[in-house]
Every structure is written in C-alpha cells, then in structure tokens.
C-alpha cells in the first residue's frame, strides 16, 4: 500500500455523515463506488474480519490501496451521486448495465406551421409531442409510415412556409401519401393542423374511429367498382390491426407503467433484467438488459442498482414501476424518480391478480434470455469490453472506452482523403465516423496529410462542432513512431493530453506491437485486445478506401499524370498504350519510358522522378524499423 496513505489511520477520520465512498487500487483506478448512510460505519466494514464476506469482496479488498469519500447533505444526494459516478467510471466491482442504450421515440414537431412525424432518440424540452419509448426502431418506423399514409403528412425536412414553391413536389405527393404543403395553395396550415390533431389521437391509441371510417370507405369504393382504391383502404386497415396485435396485453386503467423482473446466472456473474413497457394500459413492447455483477448483492439490491442506472439515462419515467422484489431504500428511490419525473412515481411489488402475472411473465422472459444468450454474451464480452480492458491494462490507461483511428487513402497523392473511425466499448460507432478531403497537401505525403486531418479534427473539437465535440480516450495510428509523433505534435499545439499509440509492423507488414511513450510495447497476437486493434485498423482502411472509391466513381479524380510538368495529353496516351496502366508506368525504368512513342530521355526522367520522389523517405522509414504507409 502507498506509504502516504495509512488505511487504518484514515478509517479513524471518517465522518458519520451520509455520502459516497470510492475504493482505488495502487494505480489509482477506481475499483468500487458505494453510498452510505454513515460513511464511518459502512467503510470500516470492508476492513474488518473476512469471515462471512463473499470471495468477490475479499478479492476487491485485497486490491484496495486507498479510498476517498464525498460527504453529502442527505442519503438521497448520496444515491444520485453514486449512480452518476458508477455510470462515469464503470468500476470493476460494481453491478452495471453492460450497454448504454438509447430508445427511439415518435416525435410530432408541433412547433412548426406544418408539423412532421419523425423518429427521435430521446425527449427534449421543445414544442414537440413525444410518444414512447418504443423497444425497437422497426416499431417506430412502422408506426410513422402508417400515420403518414393515413393522414398524408409530410416526411421532408424543408423549412415551411419559407421553402414553398421552390421545388417540385416529391414522389409521396404523386402516389397520394402527402398533401404537398411545400407548394403554395395546396393546403393551409389550419387544414393541415386538423390532420395532425387526428394523427395525435391515433398515436394516443384511439384507432377504432379510424378503422370504422376506413372500412366504410373500402366498402363504398368496392361497391363503385374502384377496386384499386378499395385495396389501399384494406391494406391500411390490416396495418392498424397488425400494430394492434403487438399490443395484446392490456390493463383497463390506461396508465403508464414498466414491469421489471430479474434472472441471475448460477455463478452470479451476469444477470438479465426484463422490462415490459406499458403505455396507456397497453404493452407496446419489451426489452432485456444484461448486467455485469460486482459484489454478490442479493436480487433486491441488483434491481435497485438497475432502476437507478436505467432511469438516470432515460428521458421518460412512467408513473408506476412494478418490481419482482421490494428494493432497499424504496422510499428514497421513489423520491429520486419523482424528482426526475416532476410527478409522483410509485414502486409496487404485486402479490396477486393480473399485475402479479405480468411480473411472473417478465421473470420467465428474463430466464429465457439468460439461458439462451449466456454463452454468446460471454464471447461478445471478451471480444468487446474484455478486449478494451486488455488494451487498458497493456498501456496502463484509466479508460480506453472511446478509441479513434485514422487513415489516409490516395493514388500517388492525387485526391488524397482521410478517414476517422470511432469505437466505443469495443464496438464501432458509425454515426461518429468522419471523412476528410485533403486540402493543403500536394502529392503522396501521408505524414502531412495526416497532420492536416488531425488538425482539422481537433480544431473542430475546440470549436465544439457537432460530431467532433467528444474527445477520444485513446488515438490509434496506422504506423509506428513517425505517425505517433505527428499526432502528438498536433495535440501539443491544441494543448490536449490524449494517449497516442501506433501500430508497429513486421517485415510482412503485420502488426507486431504498439509504439507507446517512445518504446515498443509487445502484444500477444492471439489476444482479444490484439484482435480488436486489428479490426479497428481494417475498418479505418476500409472507410478511407470506400470514400476514395466514391470520389472516383463520381469522375472527380484527375489523371495522376496531370501533375507531371511537361507531359501533355499526347505523351500520356502514348505511355498508357505502351504500359497499360499508371502502375505499369510507375514500375518502368527510365530507359523503358524513353523508348515509348513521343517520349525522349528528358521527358522519361521527369516521369520517373515524379513516381519515385519519395523513395528516399521510404528507405529512411525502413532503416528506422517502421514500414512506410501504403496510403490506402
């Protein structure tokens, strides 16, 4: 233990106040975060006799080097702070949600003159109406498509009425699924709003009136021999019935509630929580959540930890939670949820009737998921979070949750492009991928191109540009010392401290280790951490090359040889005829080039020099043990 921290002496100084305690190891990594009504009593328990303690707690205590604590004014404040710190630091010995999920909502943009029905990830305080959360994006998509068809609402993002008449109406107008408010005189805001109000009623669950009206229209169209129109009404009715079938379980009180139950594996390492979402008395869907178990907490404590972590991150909290077990600190938990919701939230443990059966059904589903998915879950965890943990341990990092990797792609320096890919928790986060067209570098200079890409990326971070405002925990460069130094130079210019590691290649251009803190760190090539690094490296290459191909397919690439001074169209065509491709020209000797039609010695030397001007730089890289970049 640290000579500066005497645990027994520090235990004597603990106050009897409520608060949060943080256990750390010798490398200052957080092992566990907990709350206490009395810090003095709770923290001292860890360092008393090991008799009666679970193996996990004994193992955790053996790694504690020092602890710290934060005093709060109340137990409720301690509860909230504990949840926030767990979510931020993800300590090894805490029970945690394995994935931070965001669930889709249906959003009606009532603040616009011509409102739209769109998908939203979370609720905001704006003038819109939200419905959900829904368990899957597919459920939201189906509902939105049905509402647009029923009420002919627009799907475009045009700013109306300012953009009215500037473009022709889209396909949806021509197939009868939009009234084209983008055209002046088609429909007034008042008429359009009536349709929106009807859509809101439908989204609230009042579908009977709509079904009756569509049935009447279908029958009339059929009687008048308008069979195509009748078929359209029939399809709409079937869509309404299909969505209704997904909401079979109902309760006649019309309330919003979540039904929550738990299943824990025999080793008490992993748990599954099943949640049924009930809105307006109908079950609109369900979702399961995997938890990594820390201390050997009993089921009620695990449920309490889940409720705190899940509802701290979701924008919607129903008025009632039905749980399988009564959680400890139930009144405290209700007070926290009530404060977040802005209205009373009750936690119930039903003992009989329909509500008890719903909880039992949720439990059966949790057991089924745990039984079916446990082995797959363990494998996935090793490939993702386990791999991230290996990288963190290898480089002695507090966290590597968010990793960014970069690559440059070009053809002999023409139309160079850069890619930025992002992995979070060991998985690709494709919404955060970014592309760069190189602006300031002429010719095949991958170092200068990389410097430009990184400079633009971190300048945008400083400007808080959307998509660039979140900084990485680790930057991975596709190269060794030279690439790392480029990245570190850019970071120094922005006064940012972010770890940078480069991938050192062997003689066969295969990664053999990481260049970190000016030394090569060996890595086990059979480990999950190495496999994750390889996946990140391959993904950076793929994304850069794909962007480059997009530019080429649009005819935006000039000929590489346009850059060679003194080589006109006639000589370019002659060289291509003689050697078949740019690669053939590049591989030819000066003598071979000079013997081509329309060429002479001087022109041949210019062509050869253009393609081989970086040869000396590449040889220098090989001498230093670093393979030159292929440039995509």
PDB file of N, CA, C and O in Angstrom, residues 5-14 67:
ATOM      1  N   UNK A   5      -0.576   6.791   2.428  1.00  0.00           N
ATOM      2  CA  UNK A   5      -1.967   6.560   2.821  1.00  0.00           C
ATOM      3  C   UNK A   5      -2.030   5.391   3.790  1.00  0.00           C
ATOM      4  O   UNK A   5      -1.813   4.244   3.424  1.00  0.00           O
ATOM      5  N   UNK A   6      -2.319   5.669   5.027  1.00  0.00           N
ATOM      6  CA  UNK A   6      -2.459   4.648   6.065  1.00  0.00           C
ATOM      7  C   UNK A   6      -3.952   4.383   6.245  1.00  0.00           C
ATOM      8  O   UNK A   6      -4.679   5.208   6.799  1.00  0.00           O
ATOM      9  N   UNK A   7      -4.394   3.220   5.765  1.00  0.00           N
ATOM     10  CA  UNK A   7      -5.834   2.939   5.769  1.00  0.00           C
ATOM     11  C   UNK A   7      -6.408   2.972   7.181  1.00  0.00           C
ATOM     12  O   UNK A   7      -7.481   3.552   7.421  1.00  0.00           O
ATOM     13  N   UNK A   8      -5.728   2.374   8.127  1.00  0.00           N
ATOM     14  CA  UNK A   8      -6.263   2.342   9.496  1.00  0.00           C
ATOM     15  C   UNK A   8      -6.390   3.739  10.086  1.00  0.00           C
ATOM     16  O   UNK A   8      -7.365   4.051  10.775  1.00  0.00           O
ATOM     17  N   UNK A   9      -5.413   4.588   9.799  1.00  0.00           N
ATOM     18  CA  UNK A   9      -5.488   5.972  10.290  1.00  0.00           C
ATOM     19  C   UNK A   9      -6.625   6.732   9.606  1.00  0.00           C
ATOM     20  O   UNK A   9      -7.335   7.511  10.237  1.00  0.00           O
ATOM     21  N   UNK A  10      -6.797   6.496   8.289  1.00  0.00           N
ATOM     22  CA  UNK A  10      -7.847   7.205   7.548  1.00  0.00           C
ATOM     23  C   UNK A  10      -9.235   6.736   7.973  1.00  0.00           C
ATOM     24  O   UNK A  10     -10.192   7.507   7.937  1.00  0.00           O
ATOM     25  N   UNK A  11      -9.351   5.467   8.373  1.00  0.00           N
ATOM     26  CA  UNK A  11     -10.652   4.979   8.840  1.00  0.00           C
ATOM     27  C   UNK A  11     -11.098   5.726  10.096  1.00  0.00           C
ATOM     28  O   UNK A  11     -12.301   5.970  10.290  1.00  0.00           O
ATOM     29  N   UNK A  12     -10.145   6.114  10.924  1.00  0.00           N
ATOM     30  CA  UNK A  12     -10.482   6.836  12.152  1.00  0.00           C
ATOM     31  C   UNK A  12     -11.036   8.233  11.862  1.00  0.00           C
ATOM     32  O   UNK A  12     -11.748   8.803  12.682  1.00  0.00           O
ATOM     33  N   UNK A  13     -10.695   8.761  10.687  1.00  0.00           N
ATOM     34  CA  UNK A  13     -11.092  10.133  10.342  1.00  0.00           C
ATOM     35  C   UNK A  13     -12.450  10.208   9.653  1.00  0.00           C
ATOM     36  O   UNK A  13     -12.961  11.282   9.379  1.00  0.00           O
ATOM     37  N   UNK A  14     -13.028   9.030   9.318  1.00  0.00           N
ATOM     38  CA  UNK A  14     -14.283   9.029   8.571  1.00  0.00           C
ATOM     39  C   UNK A  14     -15.413   9.670   9.382  1.00  0.00           C
ATOM     40  O   UNK A  14     -15.566   9.380  10.578  1.00  0.00           O
ATOM     41  N   UNK A  67      -8.623   4.947  -0.366  1.00  0.00           N
ATOM     42  CA  UNK A  67     -10.012   5.299  -0.650  1.00  0.00           C
ATOM     43  C   UNK A  67     -10.208   6.793  -0.431  1.00  0.00           C
ATOM     44  O   UNK A  67      -9.395   7.481   0.189  1.00  0.00           O
TER      45      UNK A  67
END
